[in-house]
mmCIF file of C-alpha atoms in Angstrom:
data_model
loop_
_atom_site.group_PDB
_atom_site.id
_atom_site.type_symbol
_atom_site.label_atom_id
_atom_site.label_comp_id
_atom_site.label_asym_id
_atom_site.label_seq_id
_atom_site.Cartn_x
_atom_site.Cartn_y
_atom_site.Cartn_z
ATOM 1 C CA MET Z 1 6.317 -5.409 -49.447
ATOM 2 C CA SER Z 2 4.215 -2.482 -48.263
ATOM 3 C CA ALA Z 3 5.573 1.050 -47.896
ATOM 4 C CA THR Z 4 5.260 0.699 -44.125
ATOM 5 C CA ALA Z 5 7.261 -2.510 -44.121
ATOM 6 C CA GLN Z 6 9.910 -0.961 -46.358
ATOM 7 C CA LYS Z 7 10.194 2.018 -44.043
ATOM 8 C CA SER Z 8 10.652 -0.213 -40.990
ATOM 9 C CA SER Z 9 13.325 -2.380 -42.630
ATOM 10 C CA SER Z 10 15.767 0.348 -43.660
ATOM 11 C CA LEU Z 11 17.238 3.642 -42.516
ATOM 12 C CA ASN Z 12 17.196 6.850 -44.516
ATOM 13 C CA ASP Z 13 20.006 9.396 -44.826
ATOM 14 C CA LYS Z 14 18.572 11.519 -42.042
ATOM 15 C CA ASP Z 15 18.576 8.504 -39.703
ATOM 16 C CA PHE Z 16 22.228 7.758 -40.431
ATOM 17 C CA ILE Z 17 23.214 11.336 -39.611
ATOM 18 C CA ARG Z 18 20.965 11.803 -36.588
ATOM 19 C CA TYR Z 19 21.877 8.501 -34.929
ATOM 20 C CA SER Z 20 25.443 8.210 -36.208
ATOM 21 C CA ARG Z 21 27.041 8.115 -32.748
ATOM 22 C CA GLN Z 22 24.815 5.209 -31.749
ATOM 23 C CA ILE Z 23 25.351 3.398 -35.026
ATOM 24 C CA PHE Z 24 29.128 3.595 -34.519
ATOM 25 C CA LEU Z 25 28.761 1.283 -31.517
ATOM 26 C CA PRO Z 26 29.116 -2.349 -32.675
ATOM 27 C CA GLU Z 27 26.587 -3.352 -30.013
ATOM 28 C CA VAL Z 28 24.026 -1.134 -31.742
ATOM 29 C CA GLY Z 29 24.850 -0.535 -35.384
ATOM 30 C CA GLU Z 30 22.261 -0.142 -38.124
ATOM 31 C CA ALA Z 31 20.491 -3.317 -37.020
ATOM 32 C CA GLY Z 32 20.218 -2.086 -33.447
ATOM 33 C CA LEU Z 33 18.656 1.200 -34.481
ATOM 34 C CA LEU Z 34 16.168 -0.658 -36.657
ATOM 35 C CA GLN Z 35 15.340 -2.795 -33.646
ATOM 36 C CA LEU Z 36 14.771 0.239 -31.408
ATOM 37 C CA LYS Z 37 12.444 1.691 -34.028
ATOM 38 C CA GLN Z 38 10.298 -1.430 -33.640
ATOM 39 C CA CYS Z 39 10.021 -1.054 -29.847
ATOM 40 C CA HIS Z 40 7.236 0.371 -27.701
ATOM 41 C CA VAL Z 41 7.991 1.733 -24.219
ATOM 42 C CA VAL Z 42 5.237 2.528 -21.716
ATOM 43 C CA ILE Z 43 6.321 5.066 -19.086
ATOM 44 C CA ILE Z 44 4.143 5.173 -15.986
ATOM 45 C CA GLY Z 45 4.793 8.440 -14.174
ATOM 46 C CA CYS Z 46 5.944 11.554 -16.058
ATOM 47 C CA GLY Z 47 7.680 13.352 -13.200
ATOM 48 C CA GLY Z 48 11.341 13.484 -12.258
ATOM 49 C CA LEU Z 49 12.260 10.046 -13.568
ATOM 50 C CA GLY Z 50 9.689 9.594 -16.297
ATOM 51 C CA GLN Z 51 10.042 12.857 -18.194
ATOM 52 C CA LEU Z 52 13.829 12.548 -18.395
ATOM 53 C CA ALA Z 53 13.851 8.843 -19.279
ATOM 54 C CA ALA Z 54 11.285 9.636 -21.973
ATOM 55 C CA GLN Z 55 13.590 12.230 -23.517
ATOM 56 C CA TYR Z 56 16.512 9.823 -23.676
ATOM 57 C CA LEU Z 57 14.404 7.007 -25.108
ATOM 58 C CA ALA Z 58 12.599 9.117 -27.688
ATOM 59 C CA CYS Z 59 15.850 10.702 -28.835
ATOM 60 C CA ALA Z 60 17.535 7.275 -28.987
ATOM 61 C CA GLY Z 61 15.136 6.186 -31.720
ATOM 62 C CA ILE Z 62 12.468 4.243 -29.823
ATOM 63 C CA GLY Z 63 9.556 3.815 -32.224
ATOM 64 C CA SER Z 64 6.629 4.357 -29.852
ATOM 65 C CA ILE Z 65 6.261 5.743 -26.328
ATOM 66 C CA THR Z 66 3.135 5.810 -24.179
ATOM 67 C CA LEU Z 67 3.048 8.282 -21.276
ATOM 68 C CA VAL Z 68 0.783 7.638 -18.283
ATOM 69 C CA ASP Z 69 0.194 10.182 -15.493
ATOM 70 C CA ASP Z 70 -2.776 12.076 -14.079
ATOM 71 C CA ASP Z 71 -0.667 14.687 -12.287
ATOM 72 C CA ARG Z 72 -0.296 18.353 -13.243
ATOM 73 C CA VAL Z 73 2.885 20.406 -13.413
ATOM 74 C CA GLU Z 74 3.636 22.321 -10.201
ATOM 75 C CA LEU Z 75 6.205 24.990 -9.407
ATOM 76 C CA SER Z 76 8.019 22.634 -7.011
ATOM 77 C CA ASN Z 77 8.569 20.170 -9.884
ATOM 78 C CA LEU Z 78 10.731 22.466 -11.980
ATOM 79 C CA PRO Z 79 14.155 22.007 -10.293
ATOM 80 C CA ARG Z 80 14.235 18.322 -11.311
ATOM 81 C CA GLN Z 81 11.632 17.955 -14.092
ATOM 82 C CA LEU Z 82 13.530 19.754 -16.818
ATOM 83 C CA LEU Z 83 11.085 19.076 -19.633
ATOM 84 C CA PHE Z 84 8.665 21.538 -18.007
ATOM 85 C CA ASN Z 85 8.768 25.288 -17.336
ATOM 86 C CA GLU Z 86 6.621 27.867 -15.559
ATOM 87 C CA ALA Z 87 4.332 28.244 -18.559
ATOM 88 C CA ASP Z 88 3.347 24.590 -18.109
ATOM 89 C CA ILE Z 89 2.181 24.936 -14.489
ATOM 90 C CA GLY Z 90 -1.329 23.566 -14.045
ATOM 91 C CA GLN Z 91 -1.248 21.482 -17.221
ATOM 92 C CA TYR Z 92 -1.240 17.686 -17.298
ATOM 93 C CA LYS Z 93 2.283 16.312 -17.360
ATOM 94 C CA ALA Z 94 1.480 13.530 -19.810
ATOM 95 C CA TRP Z 95 0.062 15.933 -22.407
ATOM 96 C CA VAL Z 96 2.841 18.498 -22.001
ATOM 97 C CA ALA Z 97 5.475 15.775 -22.239
ATOM 98 C CA LYS Z 98 3.872 14.366 -25.379
ATOM 99 C CA GLN Z 99 3.870 17.779 -27.064
ATOM 100 C CA LYS Z 100 7.480 18.550 -26.184
ATOM 101 C CA LEU Z 101 8.779 15.093 -27.040
ATOM 102 C CA ALA Z 102 7.158 15.426 -30.460
ATOM 103 C CA VAL Z 103 9.453 18.395 -31.087
ATOM 104 C CA LEU Z 104 12.556 16.617 -29.768
ATOM 105 C CA ALA Z 105 11.885 13.352 -31.610
ATOM 106 C CA PRO Z 106 9.404 13.886 -34.463
ATOM 107 C CA ASP Z 107 9.733 10.302 -35.721
ATOM 108 C CA CYS Z 108 8.622 8.793 -32.402
ATOM 109 C CA GLN Z 109 4.952 7.814 -32.172
ATOM 110 C CA LEU Z 110 3.621 9.239 -28.909
ATOM 111 C CA PHE Z 111 0.541 8.440 -26.825
ATOM 112 C CA ALA Z 112 -0.642 10.086 -23.598
ATOM 113 C CA PHE Z 113 -2.981 8.657 -20.952
ATOM 114 C CA VAL Z 114 -4.088 11.215 -18.364
ATOM 115 C CA GLN Z 115 -5.270 8.815 -15.695
ATOM 116 C CA MET Z 116 -4.511 7.349 -12.301
ATOM 117 C CA LEU Z 117 -3.211 3.798 -12.395
ATOM 118 C CA THR Z 118 -5.978 1.532 -11.050
ATOM 119 C CA LEU Z 119 -7.060 -1.988 -11.944
ATOM 120 C CA ASP Z 120 -9.648 -0.628 -14.384
ATOM 121 C CA SER Z 121 -7.312 1.844 -16.068
ATOM 122 C CA ALA Z 122 -4.579 -0.792 -16.160
ATOM 123 C CA GLU Z 123 -6.808 -3.046 -18.241
ATOM 124 C CA SER Z 124 -7.356 -0.325 -20.842
ATOM 125 C CA LEU Z 125 -3.641 0.411 -20.826
ATOM 126 C CA LEU Z 126 -2.806 -3.253 -21.373
ATOM 127 C CA ALA Z 127 -5.277 -3.407 -24.248
ATOM 128 C CA HIS Z 128 -3.426 -0.466 -25.787
ATOM 129 C CA VAL Z 129 -0.065 -2.189 -25.223
ATOM 130 C CA ALA Z 130 -1.344 -5.462 -26.658
ATOM 131 C CA THR Z 131 -2.515 -3.709 -29.817
ATOM 132 C CA ALA Z 132 0.883 -2.092 -30.341
ATOM 133 C CA ASN Z 133 2.746 -5.215 -29.283
ATOM 134 C CA ARG Z 134 1.419 -7.178 -32.248
ATOM 135 C CA GLN Z 135 4.121 -5.472 -34.281
ATOM 136 C CA GLN Z 136 6.507 -4.265 -31.601
ATOM 137 C CA SER Z 137 8.550 -5.382 -28.629
ATOM 138 C CA ALA Z 138 7.066 -3.737 -25.514
ATOM 139 C CA LEU Z 139 8.644 -2.746 -22.204
ATOM 140 C CA LEU Z 140 7.299 -0.842 -19.177
ATOM 141 C CA LEU Z 141 9.133 1.764 -17.118
ATOM 142 C CA ASP Z 142 7.915 2.231 -13.552
ATOM 143 C CA CYS Z 143 8.684 5.844 -12.682
ATOM 144 C CA THR Z 144 6.168 6.194 -9.848
ATOM 145 C CA ASP Z 145 6.856 7.054 -6.216
ATOM 146 C CA ASN Z 146 3.937 5.069 -4.812
ATOM 147 C CA LEU Z 147 4.403 1.586 -3.332
ATOM 148 C CA ALA Z 148 0.875 0.443 -4.194
ATOM 149 C CA ALA Z 149 1.275 1.583 -7.801
ATOM 150 C CA ARG Z 150 4.608 -0.239 -8.057
ATOM 151 C CA HIS Z 151 3.044 -3.468 -6.841
ATOM 152 C CA CYS Z 152 0.198 -3.068 -9.323
ATOM 153 C CA ILE Z 153 2.621 -2.451 -12.200
ATOM 154 C CA ASN Z 154 4.777 -5.404 -11.143
ATOM 155 C CA GLN Z 155 1.804 -7.771 -10.999
ATOM 156 C CA LEU Z 156 0.498 -6.640 -14.376
ATOM 157 C CA CYS Z 157 3.902 -7.207 -15.967
ATOM 158 C CA ILE Z 158 4.151 -10.687 -14.453
ATOM 159 C CA GLU Z 159 0.622 -11.639 -15.524
ATOM 160 C CA HIS Z 160 1.088 -10.380 -19.081
ATOM 161 C CA ALA Z 161 4.758 -11.362 -19.545
ATOM 162 C CA LEU Z 162 5.955 -7.798 -20.093
ATOM 163 C CA PRO Z 163 9.497 -6.748 -19.139
ATOM 164 C CA LEU Z 164 9.682 -4.056 -16.457
ATOM 165 C CA VAL Z 165 12.420 -1.591 -15.513
ATOM 166 C CA SER Z 166 11.780 0.044 -12.145
ATOM 167 C CA ALA Z 167 13.648 2.975 -10.604
ATOM 168 C CA SER Z 168 13.167 5.263 -7.626
ATOM 169 C CA ILE Z 169 15.002 8.043 -5.807
ATOM 170 C CA ALA Z 170 14.361 9.818 -2.503
ATOM 171 C CA ALA Z 171 16.820 12.010 -0.624
ATOM 172 C CA PHE Z 172 20.208 10.486 -1.569
ATOM 173 C CA ASN Z 173 19.042 6.895 -2.045
ATOM 174 C CA GLY Z 174 18.356 5.461 -5.496
ATOM 175 C CA GLN Z 175 17.193 1.995 -6.539
ATOM 176 C CA LEU Z 176 17.075 0.273 -9.914
ATOM 177 C CA PHE Z 177 16.231 -3.183 -11.208
ATOM 178 C CA ALA Z 178 14.567 -5.021 -14.086
ATOM 179 C CA VAL Z 179 12.059 -7.871 -14.173
ATOM 180 C CA ASP Z 180 11.502 -10.134 -17.179
ATOM 181 C CA GLN Z 181 9.774 -13.426 -16.462
ATOM 182 C CA GLN Z 182 10.203 -14.581 -20.049
ATOM 183 C CA ARG Z 183 13.963 -14.172 -20.247
ATOM 184 C CA PHE Z 184 15.017 -14.609 -16.614
ATOM 185 C CA PRO Z 185 12.253 -16.004 -14.378
ATOM 186 C CA ALA Z 186 14.748 -16.966 -11.661
ATOM 187 C CA GLY Z 187 15.290 -13.274 -10.946
ATOM 188 C CA GLY Z 188 11.949 -12.895 -9.200
ATOM 189 C CA CYS Z 189 9.943 -9.690 -9.135
ATOM 190 C CA TYR Z 190 9.317 -6.482 -7.189
ATOM 191 C CA HIS Z 191 7.101 -8.327 -4.707
ATOM 192 C CA CYS Z 192 9.981 -10.702 -3.888
ATOM 193 C CA VAL Z 193 12.106 -7.729 -2.810
ATOM 194 C CA PHE Z 194 9.380 -5.571 -1.272
ATOM 195 C CA PRO Z 195 6.369 -7.618 -0.097
ATOM 196 C CA ALA Z 196 3.038 -5.835 -0.090
ATOM 197 C CA ASP Z 197 3.141 -5.409 3.700
ATOM 198 C CA THR Z 198 6.533 -3.668 3.557
ATOM 199 C CA TYR Z 199 6.631 -0.259 5.201
ATOM 200 C CA ALA Z 200 5.993 2.317 2.507
ATOM 201 C CA PRO Z 201 9.298 3.869 1.392
ATOM 202 C CA GLN Z 202 9.868 7.586 1.575
ATOM 203 C CA ASN Z 203 9.663 9.696 -1.564
ATOM 204 C CA CYS Z 204 10.982 13.041 -2.704
ATOM 205 C CA SER Z 205 7.768 14.796 -1.643
ATOM 206 C CA ASN Z 206 8.521 14.190 2.031
ATOM 207 C CA GLN Z 207 12.257 13.416 1.986
ATOM 208 C CA GLY Z 208 13.513 15.942 -0.547
ATOM 209 C CA VAL Z 209 15.863 15.268 -3.445
ATOM 210 C CA LEU Z 210 18.502 16.958 -5.596
ATOM 211 C CA GLY Z 211 17.730 17.251 -9.281
ATOM 212 C CA PRO Z 212 21.001 15.673 -10.476
ATOM 213 C CA SER Z 213 20.303 12.596 -8.319
ATOM 214 C CA VAL Z 214 17.019 12.138 -10.157
ATOM 215 C CA GLY Z 215 18.878 12.583 -13.432
ATOM 216 C CA VAL Z 216 21.331 9.813 -12.574
ATOM 217 C CA MET Z 217 18.563 7.313 -11.875
ATOM 218 C CA ALA Z 218 16.512 8.305 -14.923
ATOM 219 C CA SER Z 219 19.566 7.975 -17.165
ATOM 220 C CA MET Z 220 20.393 4.537 -15.779
ATOM 221 C CA GLN Z 221 16.772 3.458 -16.142
ATOM 222 C CA ALA Z 222 16.744 4.525 -19.799
ATOM 223 C CA LEU Z 223 20.128 2.877 -20.416
ATOM 224 C CA LEU Z 224 18.960 -0.405 -18.907
ATOM 225 C CA ALA Z 225 15.769 -0.282 -20.970
ATOM 226 C CA ILE Z 226 17.698 0.307 -24.202
ATOM 227 C CA GLN Z 227 20.048 -2.605 -23.526
ATOM 228 C CA LEU Z 228 17.136 -4.942 -22.843
ATOM 229 C CA LEU Z 229 15.321 -3.790 -25.983
ATOM 230 C CA LEU Z 230 18.416 -4.211 -28.145
ATOM 231 C CA THR Z 231 18.575 -7.880 -27.181
ATOM 232 C CA ALA Z 232 14.835 -8.612 -27.237
ATOM 233 C CA THR Z 233 13.073 -10.630 -29.907
ATOM 234 C CA VAL Z 234 11.118 -8.239 -32.114
ATOM 235 C CA PRO Z 235 8.152 -9.900 -33.892
ATOM 236 C CA ASN Z 236 8.509 -8.306 -37.337
ATOM 237 C CA LEU Z 237 12.287 -7.893 -37.511
ATOM 238 C CA GLU Z 238 14.070 -10.372 -39.750
ATOM 239 C CA HIS Z 239 16.673 -12.532 -38.016
ATOM 240 C CA SER Z 240 19.349 -11.327 -40.453
ATOM 241 C CA THR Z 241 18.956 -7.769 -39.188
ATOM 242 C CA LYS Z 242 19.461 -8.519 -35.501
ATOM 243 C CA PRO Z 243 22.001 -6.245 -33.756
ATOM 244 C CA GLN Z 244 25.332 -7.663 -32.561
ATOM 245 C CA ALA Z 245 24.643 -6.887 -28.896
ATOM 246 C CA VAL Z 246 25.152 -9.840 -26.586
ATOM 247 C CA GLY Z 247 22.300 -10.994 -24.378
ATOM 248 C CA ALA Z 248 21.376 -8.678 -21.540
ATOM 249 C CA GLU Z 249 20.376 -11.490 -19.192
ATOM 250 C CA HIS Z 250 23.292 -10.532 -16.931
ATOM 251 C CA LEU Z 251 21.411 -7.286 -16.233
ATOM 252 C CA LEU Z 252 18.284 -9.125 -15.156
ATOM 253 C CA GLY Z 253 17.914 -10.420 -11.635
ATOM 254 C CA ARG Z 254 20.134 -7.680 -10.234
ATOM 255 C CA PHE Z 255 19.249 -4.905 -7.795
ATOM 256 C CA TRP Z 256 21.290 -1.694 -7.795
ATOM 257 C CA ARG Z 257 21.464 0.894 -5.031
ATOM 258 C CA PHE Z 258 22.938 4.342 -5.615
ATOM 259 C CA ASP Z 259 24.283 6.480 -2.780
ATOM 260 C CA ALA Z 260 24.199 10.032 -4.098
ATOM 261 C CA LYS Z 261 26.290 11.280 -1.174
ATOM 262 C CA SER Z 262 29.275 9.015 -1.782
ATOM 263 C CA LEU Z 263 28.543 8.512 -5.512
ATOM 264 C CA GLN Z 264 28.850 4.760 -4.978
ATOM 265 C CA TRP Z 265 26.845 1.968 -6.567
ATOM 266 C CA HIS Z 266 26.118 -1.358 -4.903
ATOM 267 C CA SER Z 267 24.497 -4.335 -6.606
ATOM 268 C CA ALA Z 268 23.107 -7.643 -5.428
ATOM 269 C CA ARG Z 269 21.885 -10.750 -7.211
ATOM 270 C CA LEU Z 270 18.166 -11.396 -6.806
ATOM 271 C CA THR Z 271 16.441 -14.769 -6.736
ATOM 272 C CA ARG Z 272 12.777 -15.632 -6.912
ATOM 273 C CA ASP Z 273 11.034 -16.078 -3.582
ATOM 274 C CA PRO Z 274 9.475 -19.570 -3.844
ATOM 275 C CA GLU Z 275 6.615 -18.329 -1.671
ATOM 276 C CA CYS Z 276 5.983 -15.159 -3.685
ATOM 277 C CA GLU Z 277 2.279 -14.911 -4.430
ATOM 278 C CA VAL Z 278 2.934 -12.937 -7.605
ATOM 279 C CA CYS Z 279 5.703 -14.698 -9.532
ATOM 280 C CA ALA Z 280 6.057 -18.146 -7.897
ATOM 281 C CA PRO Z 281 5.444 -21.044 -10.310
ATOM 282 C CA SER Z 282 2.005 -21.687 -8.823
ATOM 283 C CA TRP Z 283 0.906 -18.172 -9.839
ATOM 284 C CA ASN Z 284 0.160 -19.146 -13.432
ATOM 285 C CA THR Z 285 -2.398 -21.721 -12.317
ATOM 286 C CA ASN Z 286 -3.958 -19.678 -9.537
ATOM 287 C CA THR Z 287 -6.902 -18.171 -11.407
ATOM 288 C CA ASP Z 288 -8.670 -17.142 -8.220
ATOM 289 C CA HIS Z 289 -6.031 -14.651 -7.131
ATOM 290 C CA VAL Z 290 -6.798 -10.971 -7.640
ATOM 291 C CA LEU Z 291 -5.116 -7.831 -6.483
ATOM 292 C CA LYS Z 292 -7.287 -6.819 -3.537
ATOM 293 C CA SER Z 293 -6.840 -3.087 -3.798
ATOM 294 C CA VAL Z 294 -4.728 -0.366 -5.282
ATOM 295 C CA HIS Z 295 -4.662 2.763 -3.158
ATOM 296 C CA LYS Z 296 -4.648 6.047 -4.977
ATOM 297 C CA GLY Z 297 -1.377 7.885 -4.766
ATOM 298 C CA GLU Z 298 0.493 10.597 -6.559
ATOM 299 C CA LEU Z 299 2.635 9.462 -9.457
ATOM 300 C CA LEU Z 300 6.130 10.930 -9.528
#
């Protein structure tokens, strides 16, 4: 067994101390932490949601994180984007986040893509994910505030069988759900809930938002991602080292709404739209379909 393989199949003393509170949970344990170390999370959007979810995931022991955003830090970001400060203003969020996450979680392998999400850039991103995914279980986090970008991310995840956790927050209204066509195809996709011709939702740039509301949604997004990763099948993890966590399929195919005024959560069961042009069964055989356009928009 190579040194790399040995390192990935056991925890050292520092790991046991650093992650002891997670390891105490029977749903995680030593096996669960080993599993998280074999996972790769791609975070699209490094603003309010993305930078906080990235901190939780990196510090939870996720092995690799890729950060995607072409936006720069602005003064108006600071009340809710706590990874940044005034010295970071004008710098690219993805690069700043990578540098600061490396300090918070030195064992996490970090990548940064400073680019707008378009069809062309998505292909290069997927090539990057595919390379990492040969040895790791991959998952995407949609932390954007742009409807066109969300539809693009959703379609890419459906086409390439990648699990997706999507969250958003504007004013006092938060939304959260996960898509995984491999594990729960009956749950549909983002397009089933919000067709492409849906009126573009408001975002925090024009509706406003309170920082703690963003924190709630980012925390829930990271928590949902961790639970899905703990129960995923990791290519190079021996069956005997699987964590004890029960399947997370009950978390798939559900749509959560958070009312930050009343502090109430509401959830609904989702089902696939049989006419959905993205995830309906006929999609896999429709080789002529292409995404017509992806409008440029600011990532959160």
